[in-house]
Amino acid sequence: MSELIDRIGVCVERGKVNIASPFPNDMKGQEGADELTRQALDAGVKPDEILQTCNAGMQRIGERFSKNEVFVPELLMAAKAMHAVMAHLKPFFKSGTVKAKGKFVLGTVAGDLHDIGKNLVAMVVEGNGWEVIDLGVDVKTPKFLDTIKAHPGCAVGLSALLTTTMVNMSKTVAEIKSNFPATNVIVGGAPLTMDAAMKMGADGYSSDPQGAVAFLDRLSIGG
Ligand code: B1M
């Protein structure tokens, strides 16, 4: 079983989406992230375990990208393979929703196109009973402000994966706080830290989706 799980991580790292995918050349004709994830779930592997191996695969491709061993096309294929896995995992993260605890407006900040982590946050938060209004990627401040206005009482989550877009995140947090001081804002994403989040004026920071749920649940019980 552990071999099957490892293979999913390798498929994500190598960008092997499914059996029909001709990329990468040396994996032509082999099953990909799509088929192997289905097999693993059918065999009773926990979705969390699959997610863990995929995150490790993403980590490896990121490190190779940093060393100039692979380039943007390889990152894109890795993201595509990750999406194939997530399509299978989504129902597990979403199950259990009963009645919305509140609204959570979520988006990746301006200039940033990374959405895999943000999508995971959306799934887990939704699965924990919150209505998620996902604004997508490269979300400019006015879009956040308009959405907050349209959904009074909502909480807001901002994601950033680039050190350069943390600057935009900071500006968006400031605008939200200046226009809607009572709105609770949580930030997250690989380059963020609690310290950076507090300096931006955010109310919370989490390094993972579960921490975002904990933050939101504290709000919903008035804590
Ligand atoms: Co980009 N990229 N990328 N990339 N990419 C990184 C982030 C990078 C670290 C790679 C590297 O150099 N090692 C680097 C950033 C360096 C930096 O600024 N510190 C980088 C770069 C430089 C770039 C480009 C500039 C490359 C170029 O064009 N020269 C470019 C920028 C494009 C843009 O955004 N304007 C770029 C492009 C891309 C792709 C489009 C090819 C693709 C994204 C596809 C997509 O998302 N649809 C991509 C990818 C895949 C990556 C890596 C390999 C993987 C990111 C990922 O999905 N991780 C990444 C390297 C790495 O992370 N090791 C890299 C898996 C995901 C589950 O984790 O997103 O961290 P993550 O989310 C986590 C937590 O952070 C947290 O929960 C999630 C689940 O645990 N979290 C939150 C996230 N948001 C949260 C919000 C919360 C709470 C928790 O509350 C609201």
PDB file of C-alpha atoms and ligand atoms in Angstrom:
ATOM      1  CA  MET A   1       0.000   0.000   0.000  1.00  0.00           C
ATOM      2  CA  SER A   2       2.779   2.426   0.884  1.00  0.00           C
ATOM      3  CA  GLU A   3       4.231   1.879  -2.609  1.00  0.00           C
ATOM      4  CA  LEU A   4       0.930   3.016  -4.136  1.00  0.00           C
ATOM      5  CA  ILE A   5       0.891   6.118  -1.921  1.00  0.00           C
ATOM      6  CA  ASP A   6       4.504   6.934  -2.829  1.00  0.00           C
ATOM      7  CA  ARG A   7       3.667   6.597  -6.532  1.00  0.00           C
ATOM      8  CA  ILE A   8       0.953   9.256  -6.201  1.00  0.00           C
ATOM      9  CA  GLY A   9       3.523  11.659  -4.727  1.00  0.00           C
ATOM     10  CA  VAL A  10       5.898  10.890  -7.593  1.00  0.00           C
ATOM     11  CA  CYS A  11       3.135  11.493 -10.153  1.00  0.00           C
ATOM     12  CA  VAL A  12       2.483  14.917  -8.618  1.00  0.00           C
ATOM     13  CA  GLU A  13       6.196  15.747  -8.547  1.00  0.00           C
ATOM     14  CA  ARG A  14       6.691  14.590 -12.146  1.00  0.00           C
ATOM     15  CA  GLY A  15       3.410  16.081 -13.441  1.00  0.00           C
ATOM     16  CA  LYS A  16       1.992  12.746 -14.547  1.00  0.00           C
ATOM     17  CA  VAL A  17      -1.742  13.525 -14.667  1.00  0.00           C
ATOM     18  CA  ASN A  18      -3.276  10.301 -15.986  1.00  0.00           C
ATOM     19  CA  ILE A  19      -2.564   7.273 -18.162  1.00  0.00           C
ATOM     20  CA  ALA A  20      -3.391   9.177 -21.360  1.00  0.00           C
ATOM     21  CA  SER A  21      -0.990  11.999 -20.554  1.00  0.00           C
ATOM     22  CA  PRO A  22       2.128  11.942 -22.768  1.00  0.00           C
ATOM     23  CA  PHE A  23       4.087  13.900 -20.131  1.00  0.00           C
ATOM     24  CA  PRO A  24       6.662  13.130 -18.828  1.00  0.00           C
ATOM     25  CA  ASN A  25       8.115  11.146 -21.670  1.00  0.00           C
ATOM     26  CA  ASP A  26       9.601   8.382 -19.519  1.00  0.00           C
ATOM     27  CA  MET A  27       6.215   7.711 -17.855  1.00  0.00           C
ATOM     28  CA  LYS A  28       4.216   7.400 -21.098  1.00  0.00           C
ATOM     29  CA  GLY A  29       1.534   4.684 -20.845  1.00  0.00           C
ATOM     30  CA  GLN A  30       1.799   4.454 -17.053  1.00  0.00           C
ATOM     31  CA  GLU A  31      -1.076   5.195 -14.703  1.00  0.00           C
ATOM     32  CA  GLY A  32      -1.023   8.714 -13.329  1.00  0.00           C
ATOM     33  CA  ALA A  33      -2.199  10.727 -10.338  1.00  0.00           C
ATOM     34  CA  ASP A  34      -5.830  10.334 -11.416  1.00  0.00           C
ATOM     35  CA  GLU A  35      -5.960   6.530 -11.592  1.00  0.00           C
ATOM     36  CA  LEU A  36      -3.650   5.883  -8.633  1.00  0.00           C
ATOM     37  CA  THR A  37      -5.614   8.188  -6.321  1.00  0.00           C
ATOM     38  CA  ARG A  38      -8.852   6.387  -7.225  1.00  0.00           C
ATOM     39  CA  GLN A  39      -7.176   3.029  -6.531  1.00  0.00           C
ATOM     40  CA  ALA A  40      -5.772   4.222  -3.205  1.00  0.00           C
ATOM     41  CA  LEU A  41      -9.129   5.556  -2.014  1.00  0.00           C
ATOM     42  CA  ASP A  42     -10.874   2.358  -3.117  1.00  0.00           C
ATOM     43  CA  ALA A  43      -8.280   0.400  -1.128  1.00  0.00           C
ATOM     44  CA  GLY A  44      -9.132   2.414   1.989  1.00  0.00           C
ATOM     45  CA  VAL A  45      -6.179   4.826   2.107  1.00  0.00           C
ATOM     46  CA  LYS A  46      -7.120   7.932   4.098  1.00  0.00           C
ATOM     47  CA  PRO A  47      -7.503  11.165   2.052  1.00  0.00           C
ATOM     48  CA  ASP A  48      -5.173  12.928   4.527  1.00  0.00           C
ATOM     49  CA  GLU A  49      -2.431  10.429   3.792  1.00  0.00           C
ATOM     50  CA  ILE A  50      -2.803  11.025   0.041  1.00  0.00           C
ATOM     51  CA  LEU A  51      -2.702  14.769   0.591  1.00  0.00           C
ATOM     52  CA  GLN A  52       0.468  14.428   2.631  1.00  0.00           C
ATOM     53  CA  THR A  53       2.309  12.530  -0.102  1.00  0.00           C
ATOM     54  CA  CYS A  54       1.129  15.089  -2.697  1.00  0.00           C
ATOM     55  CA  ASN A  55       2.332  18.006  -0.597  1.00  0.00           C
ATOM     56  CA  ALA A  56       5.705  16.286  -0.295  1.00  0.00           C
ATOM     57  CA  GLY A  57       5.743  15.863  -4.103  1.00  0.00           C
ATOM     58  CA  MET A  58       4.966  19.565  -4.524  1.00  0.00           C
ATOM     59  CA  GLN A  59       7.715  20.392  -2.040  1.00  0.00           C
ATOM     60  CA  ARG A  60      10.240  18.344  -4.052  1.00  0.00           C
ATOM     61  CA  ILE A  61       9.327  19.942  -7.389  1.00  0.00           C
ATOM     62  CA  GLY A  62       9.519  23.369  -5.702  1.00  0.00           C
ATOM     63  CA  GLU A  63      13.023  22.609  -4.464  1.00  0.00           C
ATOM     64  CA  ARG A  64      14.109  21.429  -7.921  1.00  0.00           C
ATOM     65  CA  PHE A  65      12.634  24.625  -9.391  1.00  0.00           C
ATOM     66  CA  SER A  66      14.717  26.670  -6.921  1.00  0.00           C
ATOM     67  CA  LYS A  67      17.856  24.857  -8.137  1.00  0.00           C
ATOM     68  CA  ASN A  68      16.933  25.499 -11.800  1.00  0.00           C
ATOM     69  CA  GLU A  69      16.620  21.767 -12.419  1.00  0.00           C
ATOM     70  CA  VAL A  70      13.046  22.209 -13.686  1.00  0.00           C
ATOM     71  CA  PHE A  71      11.147  25.208 -15.051  1.00  0.00           C
ATOM     72  CA  VAL A  72       7.627  26.722 -15.123  1.00  0.00           C
ATOM     73  CA  PRO A  73       6.152  24.118 -17.534  1.00  0.00           C
ATOM     74  CA  GLU A  74       7.127  21.330 -15.116  1.00  0.00           C
ATOM     75  CA  LEU A  75       5.572  23.276 -12.216  1.00  0.00           C
ATOM     76  CA  LEU A  76       2.392  23.687 -14.263  1.00  0.00           C
ATOM     77  CA  MET A  77       2.218  19.958 -14.972  1.00  0.00           C
ATOM     78  CA  ALA A  78       2.769  19.226 -11.266  1.00  0.00           C
ATOM     79  CA  ALA A  79      -0.106  21.559 -10.443  1.00  0.00           C
ATOM     80  CA  LYS A  80      -2.265  19.794 -13.039  1.00  0.00           C
ATOM     81  CA  ALA A  81      -1.501  16.410 -11.485  1.00  0.00           C
ATOM     82  CA  MET A  82      -2.296  17.836  -8.050  1.00  0.00           C
ATOM     83  CA  HIS A  83      -5.649  19.066  -9.367  1.00  0.00           C
ATOM     84  CA  ALA A  84      -6.393  15.549 -10.640  1.00  0.00           C
ATOM     85  CA  VAL A  85      -5.785  14.220  -7.123  1.00  0.00           C
ATOM     86  CA  MET A  86      -7.848  16.966  -5.517  1.00  0.00           C
ATOM     87  CA  ALA A  87     -10.839  16.185  -7.728  1.00  0.00           C
ATOM     88  CA  HIS A  88     -10.986  12.781  -5.991  1.00  0.00           C
ATOM     89  CA  LEU A  89     -10.351  14.152  -2.506  1.00  0.00           C
ATOM     90  CA  LYS A  90     -12.855  17.006  -2.688  1.00  0.00           C
ATOM     91  CA  PRO A  91     -15.943  14.986  -1.685  1.00  0.00           C
ATOM     92  CA  PHE A  92     -14.169  13.783   1.472  1.00  0.00           C
ATOM     93  CA  PHE A  93     -13.240  17.274   2.580  1.00  0.00           C
ATOM     94  CA  LYS A  94     -16.668  18.616   1.772  1.00  0.00           C
ATOM     95  CA  SER A  95     -18.672  15.892   3.470  1.00  0.00           C
ATOM     96  CA  GLY A  96     -20.215  16.590   6.831  1.00  0.00           C
ATOM     97  CA  THR A  97     -21.536  20.035   5.993  1.00  0.00           C
ATOM     98  CA  VAL A  98     -24.782  20.601   7.835  1.00  0.00           C
ATOM     99  CA  LYS A  99     -25.705  24.259   8.268  1.00  0.00           C
ATOM    100  CA  ALA A 100     -23.320  27.105   7.508  1.00  0.00           C
ATOM    101  CA  LYS A 101     -21.678  28.564  10.611  1.00  0.00           C
ATOM    102  CA  GLY A 102     -21.016  31.802   8.750  1.00  0.00           C
ATOM    103  CA  LYS A 103     -19.520  33.164   5.534  1.00  0.00           C
ATOM    104  CA  PHE A 104     -15.847  33.077   4.653  1.00  0.00           C
ATOM    105  CA  VAL A 105     -14.632  35.178   1.738  1.00  0.00           C
ATOM    106  CA  LEU A 106     -11.396  33.714   0.405  1.00  0.00           C
ATOM    107  CA  GLY A 107      -8.943  34.627  -2.332  1.00  0.00           C
ATOM    108  CA  THR A 108      -5.339  34.628  -3.481  1.00  0.00           C
ATOM    109  CA  VAL A 109      -4.090  38.200  -3.424  1.00  0.00           C
ATOM    110  CA  ALA A 110      -3.362  40.482  -6.385  1.00  0.00           C
ATOM    111  CA  GLY A 111      -0.506  39.404  -8.622  1.00  0.00           C
ATOM    112  CA  ASP A 112      -0.496  35.843  -7.289  1.00  0.00           C
ATOM    113  CA  LEU A 113      -1.764  32.890  -9.340  1.00  0.00           C
ATOM    114  CA  HIS A 114      -1.102  30.074  -6.858  1.00  0.00           C
ATOM    115  CA  ASP A 115      -4.379  28.433  -5.921  1.00  0.00           C
ATOM    116  CA  ILE A 116      -3.706  24.871  -4.791  1.00  0.00           C
ATOM    117  CA  GLY A 117      -3.271  25.756  -1.116  1.00  0.00           C
ATOM    118  CA  LYS A 118      -6.125  28.251  -1.245  1.00  0.00           C
ATOM    119  CA  ASN A 119      -8.406  25.600  -2.765  1.00  0.00           C
ATOM    120  CA  LEU A 120      -7.479  23.201   0.020  1.00  0.00           C
ATOM    121  CA  VAL A 121      -8.335  25.817   2.605  1.00  0.00           C
ATOM    122  CA  ALA A 122     -11.685  26.347   0.836  1.00  0.00           C
ATOM    123  CA  MET A 123     -12.492  22.633   0.865  1.00  0.00           C
ATOM    124  CA  VAL A 124     -11.559  22.056   4.492  1.00  0.00           C
ATOM    125  CA  VAL A 125     -13.310  25.196   5.741  1.00  0.00           C
ATOM    126  CA  GLU A 126     -16.416  24.303   3.750  1.00  0.00           C
ATOM    127  CA  GLY A 127     -16.270  20.745   5.049  1.00  0.00           C
ATOM    128  CA  ASN A 128     -16.277  22.186   8.553  1.00  0.00           C
ATOM    129  CA  GLY A 129     -19.565  23.956   8.046  1.00  0.00           C
ATOM    130  CA  TRP A 130     -18.705  27.385   6.681  1.00  0.00           C
ATOM    131  CA  GLU A 131     -20.085  28.858   3.468  1.00  0.00           C
ATOM    132  CA  VAL A 132     -17.052  29.747   1.357  1.00  0.00           C
ATOM    133  CA  ILE A 133     -17.167  32.534  -1.195  1.00  0.00           C
ATOM    134  CA  ASP A 134     -14.078  31.794  -3.271  1.00  0.00           C
ATOM    135  CA  LEU A 135     -12.945  34.818  -5.295  1.00  0.00           C
ATOM    136  CA  GLY A 136     -10.190  32.886  -7.064  1.00  0.00           C
ATOM    137  CA  VAL A 137      -6.682  34.124  -7.775  1.00  0.00           C
ATOM    138  CA  ASP A 138      -5.131  37.534  -8.464  1.00  0.00           C
ATOM    139  CA  VAL A 139      -7.889  39.184  -6.465  1.00  0.00           C
ATOM    140  CA  LYS A 140      -7.550  42.953  -6.344  1.00  0.00           C
ATOM    141  CA  THR A 141      -8.508  44.851  -3.176  1.00  0.00           C
ATOM    142  CA  PRO A 142     -11.738  46.416  -4.573  1.00  0.00           C
ATOM    143  CA  LYS A 143     -13.119  42.944  -5.253  1.00  0.00           C
ATOM    144  CA  PHE A 144     -12.562  41.968  -1.619  1.00  0.00           C
ATOM    145  CA  LEU A 145     -14.162  45.217  -0.438  1.00  0.00           C
ATOM    146  CA  ASP A 146     -17.213  44.803  -2.713  1.00  0.00           C
ATOM    147  CA  THR A 147     -17.700  41.228  -1.558  1.00  0.00           C
ATOM    148  CA  ILE A 148     -17.421  42.129   2.132  1.00  0.00           C
ATOM    149  CA  LYS A 149     -20.010  44.871   1.568  1.00  0.00           C
ATOM    150  CA  ALA A 150     -22.340  42.364  -0.084  1.00  0.00           C
ATOM    151  CA  HIS A 151     -21.937  39.851   2.777  1.00  0.00           C
ATOM    152  CA  PRO A 152     -22.053  41.737   6.078  1.00  0.00           C
ATOM    153  CA  GLY A 153     -20.526  39.822   8.978  1.00  0.00           C
ATOM    154  CA  CYS A 154     -18.348  37.618   6.807  1.00  0.00           C
ATOM    155  CA  ALA A 155     -14.789  36.696   7.749  1.00  0.00           C
ATOM    156  CA  VAL A 156     -12.021  37.032   5.170  1.00  0.00           C
ATOM    157  CA  GLY A 157      -9.072  34.827   4.232  1.00  0.00           C
ATOM    158  CA  LEU A 158      -6.154  35.900   2.076  1.00  0.00           C
ATOM    159  CA  SER A 159      -3.579  33.563   0.582  1.00  0.00           C
ATOM    160  CA  ALA A 160      -0.160  34.458  -0.871  1.00  0.00           C
ATOM    161  CA  LEU A 161       2.637  32.208  -2.092  1.00  0.00           C
ATOM    162  CA  LEU A 162       5.152  34.788  -3.249  1.00  0.00           C
ATOM    163  CA  THR A 163       7.236  37.081  -1.081  1.00  0.00           C
ATOM    164  CA  THR A 164       6.535  39.787  -3.678  1.00  0.00           C
ATOM    165  CA  THR A 165       2.736  39.465  -3.338  1.00  0.00           C
ATOM    166  CA  MET A 166       2.904  39.644   0.462  1.00  0.00           C
ATOM    167  CA  VAL A 167       3.178  43.391  -0.143  1.00  0.00           C
ATOM    168  CA  ASN A 168      -0.184  43.344  -1.936  1.00  0.00           C
ATOM    169  CA  MET A 169      -1.601  41.219   0.857  1.00  0.00           C
ATOM    170  CA  SER A 170      -0.514  43.799   3.376  1.00  0.00           C
ATOM    171  CA  LYS A 171      -2.202  46.591   1.376  1.00  0.00           C
ATOM    172  CA  THR A 172      -5.422  44.574   1.072  1.00  0.00           C
ATOM    173  CA  VAL A 173      -5.508  43.874   4.816  1.00  0.00           C
ATOM    174  CA  ALA A 174      -5.020  47.586   5.519  1.00  0.00           C
ATOM    175  CA  GLU A 175      -7.855  48.563   3.157  1.00  0.00           C
ATOM    176  CA  ILE A 176     -10.208  45.972   4.619  1.00  0.00           C
ATOM    177  CA  LYS A 177      -9.449  47.116   8.156  1.00  0.00           C
ATOM    178  CA  SER A 178      -9.859  50.763   7.221  1.00  0.00           C
ATOM    179  CA  ASN A 179     -13.215  50.224   5.447  1.00  0.00           C
ATOM    180  CA  PHE A 180     -14.623  47.400   7.598  1.00  0.00           C
ATOM    181  CA  PRO A 181     -12.816  47.510  10.974  1.00  0.00           C
ATOM    182  CA  ALA A 182     -15.004  44.777  12.494  1.00  0.00           C
ATOM    183  CA  THR A 183     -14.195  42.262   9.754  1.00  0.00           C
ATOM    184  CA  ASN A 184     -11.952  39.429  10.922  1.00  0.00           C
ATOM    185  CA  VAL A 185      -9.093  38.678   8.546  1.00  0.00           C
ATOM    186  CA  ILE A 186      -6.883  35.598   8.506  1.00  0.00           C
ATOM    187  CA  VAL A 187      -3.857  35.271   6.234  1.00  0.00           C
ATOM    188  CA  GLY A 188      -1.874  32.244   5.144  1.00  0.00           C
ATOM    189  CA  GLY A 189       0.497  30.829   2.553  1.00  0.00           C
ATOM    190  CA  ALA A 190       4.033  29.496   2.482  1.00  0.00           C
ATOM    191  CA  PRO A 191       6.000  32.752   2.930  1.00  0.00           C
ATOM    192  CA  LEU A 192       3.791  34.023   5.778  1.00  0.00           C
ATOM    193  CA  THR A 193       4.561  33.908   9.493  1.00  0.00           C
ATOM    194  CA  MET A 194       2.528  34.920  12.529  1.00  0.00           C
ATOM    195  CA  ASP A 195       4.857  37.859  12.961  1.00  0.00           C
ATOM    196  CA  ALA A 196       4.302  39.074   9.364  1.00  0.00           C
ATOM    197  CA  ALA A 197       0.549  38.568   9.746  1.00  0.00           C
ATOM    198  CA  MET A 198       0.413  40.652  12.917  1.00  0.00           C
ATOM    199  CA  LYS A 199       2.538  43.399  11.355  1.00  0.00           C
ATOM    200  CA  MET A 200       0.030  43.561   8.470  1.00  0.00           C
ATOM    201  CA  GLY A 201      -2.777  44.062  10.960  1.00  0.00           C
ATOM    202  CA  ALA A 202      -4.452  40.702  10.286  1.00  0.00           C
ATOM    203  CA  ASP A 203      -6.421  39.067  13.094  1.00  0.00           C
ATOM    204  CA  GLY A 204      -5.030  35.629  12.493  1.00  0.00           C
ATOM    205  CA  TYR A 205      -2.504  33.472  10.681  1.00  0.00           C
ATOM    206  CA  SER A 206      -2.414  29.799   9.939  1.00  0.00           C
ATOM    207  CA  SER A 207       0.124  27.616   8.176  1.00  0.00           C
ATOM    208  CA  ASP A 208      -2.568  25.079   7.267  1.00  0.00           C
ATOM    209  CA  PRO A 209      -6.297  24.765   6.512  1.00  0.00           C
ATOM    210  CA  GLN A 210      -7.089  23.280   9.915  1.00  0.00           C
ATOM    211  CA  GLY A 211      -5.739  26.381  11.630  1.00  0.00           C
ATOM    212  CA  ALA A 212      -8.059  28.498   9.492  1.00  0.00           C
ATOM    213  CA  VAL A 213     -10.982  26.372  10.682  1.00  0.00           C
ATOM    214  CA  ALA A 214      -9.895  26.791  14.309  1.00  0.00           C
ATOM    215  CA  PHE A 215      -9.686  30.571  13.813  1.00  0.00           C
ATOM    216  CA  LEU A 216     -13.150  30.710  12.245  1.00  0.00           C
ATOM    217  CA  ASP A 217     -14.734  28.430  14.813  1.00  0.00           C
ATOM    218  CA  ARG A 218     -13.462  30.677  17.568  1.00  0.00           C
ATOM    219  CA  LEU A 219     -15.307  33.554  15.861  1.00  0.00           C
ATOM    220  CA  SER A 220     -18.527  31.609  15.438  1.00  0.00           C
ATOM    221  CA  ILE A 221     -18.715  30.916  19.165  1.00  0.00           C
ATOM    222  CA  GLY A 222     -17.958  34.568  19.846  1.00  0.00           C
ATOM    223  CA  GLY A 223     -14.411  33.933  21.138  1.00  0.00           C
TER     224      GLY A 223
HETATM  225 CO1  B1M B   1       5.251  28.989  -8.085  1.00  0.00          CO
HETATM  226  N1  B1M B   1       6.536  29.540  -6.746  1.00  0.00           N
HETATM  227  N2  B1M B   1       5.719  30.517  -9.207  1.00  0.00           N
HETATM  228  N3  B1M B   1       4.065  28.197  -9.381  1.00  0.00           N
HETATM  229  N4  B1M B   1       5.251  27.417  -7.009  1.00  0.00           N
HETATM  230  C1  B1M B   1       6.595  28.780  -5.494  1.00  0.00           C
HETATM  231  C2  B1M B   1       5.637  29.368  -4.465  1.00  0.00           C
HETATM  232  C3  B1M B   1       8.129  28.941  -5.084  1.00  0.00           C
HETATM  233  C4  B1M B   1       8.373  28.806  -3.569  1.00  0.00           C
HETATM  234  C5  B1M B   1       8.990  27.951  -5.911  1.00  0.00           C
HETATM  235  C6  B1M B   1      10.462  28.065  -5.577  1.00  0.00           C
HETATM  236  O1  B1M B   1      11.134  28.959  -6.028  1.00  0.00           O
HETATM  237  N5  B1M B   1      10.984  27.162  -4.791  1.00  0.00           N
HETATM  238  C7  B1M B   1       8.448  30.371  -5.665  1.00  0.00           C
HETATM  239  C8  B1M B   1       8.166  31.528  -4.698  1.00  0.00           C
HETATM  240  C9  B1M B   1       9.429  32.148  -4.116  1.00  0.00           C
HETATM  241  C10 B1M B   1       9.037  33.241  -3.199  1.00  0.00           C
HETATM  242  O2  B1M B   1       8.540  34.250  -3.586  1.00  0.00           O
HETATM  243  N6  B1M B   1       9.293  33.014  -1.913  1.00  0.00           N
HETATM  244  C11 B1M B   1       7.550  30.410  -6.880  1.00  0.00           C
HETATM  245  C12 B1M B   1       7.756  31.263  -8.001  1.00  0.00           C
HETATM  246  C13 B1M B   1       9.013  32.105  -7.973  1.00  0.00           C
HETATM  247  C14 B1M B   1       6.845  31.338  -9.071  1.00  0.00           C
HETATM  248  C15 B1M B   1       6.923  32.238 -10.327  1.00  0.00           C
HETATM  249  C16 B1M B   1       7.381  33.678 -10.060  1.00  0.00           C
HETATM  250  C17 B1M B   1       7.833  31.512 -11.339  1.00  0.00           C
HETATM  251  C18 B1M B   1       8.142  32.285 -12.602  1.00  0.00           C
HETATM  252  O3  B1M B   1       7.272  32.593 -13.364  1.00  0.00           O
HETATM  253  N7  B1M B   1       9.407  32.592 -12.760  1.00  0.00           N
HETATM  254  C19 B1M B   1       5.471  32.190 -10.861  1.00  0.00           C
HETATM  255  C20 B1M B   1       4.573  33.301 -10.270  1.00  0.00           C
HETATM  256  C21 B1M B   1       3.227  33.332 -10.929  1.00  0.00           C
HETATM  257  C22 B1M B   1       2.279  34.253 -10.144  1.00  0.00           C
HETATM  258  O4  B1M B   1       1.683  33.822  -9.190  1.00  0.00           O
HETATM  259  N8  B1M B   1       2.185  35.496 -10.567  1.00  0.00           N
HETATM  260  C23 B1M B   1       5.040  30.856 -10.346  1.00  0.00           C
HETATM  261  C24 B1M B   1       4.091  30.059 -11.001  1.00  0.00           C
HETATM  262  C25 B1M B   1       3.680  28.835 -10.559  1.00  0.00           C
HETATM  263  C26 B1M B   1       2.723  27.947 -11.354  1.00  0.00           C
HETATM  264  C27 B1M B   1       1.590  28.734 -12.031  1.00  0.00           C
HETATM  265  C28 B1M B   1       3.539  27.267 -12.441  1.00  0.00           C
HETATM  266  C29 B1M B   1       2.283  26.891 -10.272  1.00  0.00           C
HETATM  267  C30 B1M B   1       0.970  27.274  -9.548  1.00  0.00           C
HETATM  268  C31 B1M B   1      -0.228  26.534 -10.125  1.00  0.00           C
HETATM  269  C32 B1M B   1      -1.444  26.731  -9.253  1.00  0.00           C
HETATM  270  O5  B1M B   1      -1.418  27.050  -8.082  1.00  0.00           O
HETATM  271  N9  B1M B   1      -2.570  26.526  -9.895  1.00  0.00           N
HETATM  272  C33 B1M B   1       3.395  27.023  -9.225  1.00  0.00           C
HETATM  273  C34 B1M B   1       3.646  26.056  -8.215  1.00  0.00           C
HETATM  274  C35 B1M B   1       2.876  24.756  -8.318  1.00  0.00           C
HETATM  275  C36 B1M B   1       4.580  26.289  -7.151  1.00  0.00           C
HETATM  276  C37 B1M B   1       5.038  25.309  -6.040  1.00  0.00           C
HETATM  277  C38 B1M B   1       5.952  24.264  -6.681  1.00  0.00           C
HETATM  278  C39 B1M B   1       3.953  24.580  -5.285  1.00  0.00           C
HETATM  279  C40 B1M B   1       2.912  25.468  -4.624  1.00  0.00           C
HETATM  280  C41 B1M B   1       1.828  24.595  -4.081  1.00  0.00           C
HETATM  281  O6  B1M B   1       0.782  24.451  -4.688  1.00  0.00           O
HETATM  282  N10 B1M B   1       2.112  23.915  -2.939  1.00  0.00           N
HETATM  283  C42 B1M B   1       5.796  26.283  -5.046  1.00  0.00           C
HETATM  284  C43 B1M B   1       6.955  25.635  -4.320  1.00  0.00           C
HETATM  285  C44 B1M B   1       6.557  25.102  -2.964  1.00  0.00           C
HETATM  286  O7  B1M B   1       5.591  25.513  -2.360  1.00  0.00           O
HETATM  287  N11 B1M B   1       7.334  24.203  -2.488  1.00  0.00           N
HETATM  288  C45 B1M B   1       6.011  27.481  -5.891  1.00  0.00           C
HETATM  289  C46 B1M B   1       1.176  22.926  -2.350  1.00  0.00           C
HETATM  290  C47 B1M B   1       0.117  23.660  -1.508  1.00  0.00           C
HETATM  291  C48 B1M B   1      -0.813  22.619  -0.902  1.00  0.00           C
HETATM  292  O8  B1M B   1       0.790  24.356  -0.471  1.00  0.00           O
HETATM  293  O9  B1M B   1       0.184  26.633  -1.432  1.00  0.00           O
HETATM  294  O10 B1M B   1       1.776  26.427   0.565  1.00  0.00           O
HETATM  295  P1  B1M B   1       0.598  25.927  -0.199  1.00  0.00           P
HETATM  296  O11 B1M B   1      -0.668  25.987   0.769  1.00  0.00           O
HETATM  297  C49 B1M B   1      -0.641  25.424   2.065  1.00  0.00           C
HETATM  298  C50 B1M B   1      -0.261  26.424   3.152  1.00  0.00           C
HETATM  299  O12 B1M B   1       0.585  27.453   2.718  1.00  0.00           O
HETATM  300  C51 B1M B   1      -1.569  26.888   3.697  1.00  0.00           C
HETATM  301  O13 B1M B   1      -2.427  25.773   3.537  1.00  0.00           O
HETATM  302  C52 B1M B   1      -2.070  25.048   2.354  1.00  0.00           C
HETATM  303  C53 B1M B   1      -2.257  23.568   2.613  1.00  0.00           C
HETATM  304  O14 B1M B   1      -1.423  23.108   3.637  1.00  0.00           O
HETATM  305  N12 B1M B   1      -2.242  28.058   3.152  1.00  0.00           N
HETATM  306  C54 B1M B   1      -3.118  28.751   3.927  1.00  0.00           C
HETATM  307  C55 B1M B   1      -2.230  28.596   1.930  1.00  0.00           C
HETATM  308  N13 B1M B   1      -3.065  29.636   1.871  1.00  0.00           N
HETATM  309  C56 B1M B   1      -3.638  29.754   3.082  1.00  0.00           C
HETATM  310  C57 B1M B   1      -4.583  30.652   3.570  1.00  0.00           C
HETATM  311  C58 B1M B   1      -5.000  30.507   4.913  1.00  0.00           C
HETATM  312  C59 B1M B   1      -4.458  29.519   5.728  1.00  0.00           C
HETATM  313  C60 B1M B   1      -3.520  28.617   5.248  1.00  0.00           C
HETATM  314  O15 B1M B   1      -5.916  31.306   5.480  1.00  0.00           O
HETATM  315  C61 B1M B   1      -6.588  32.249   4.680  1.00  0.00           C
END
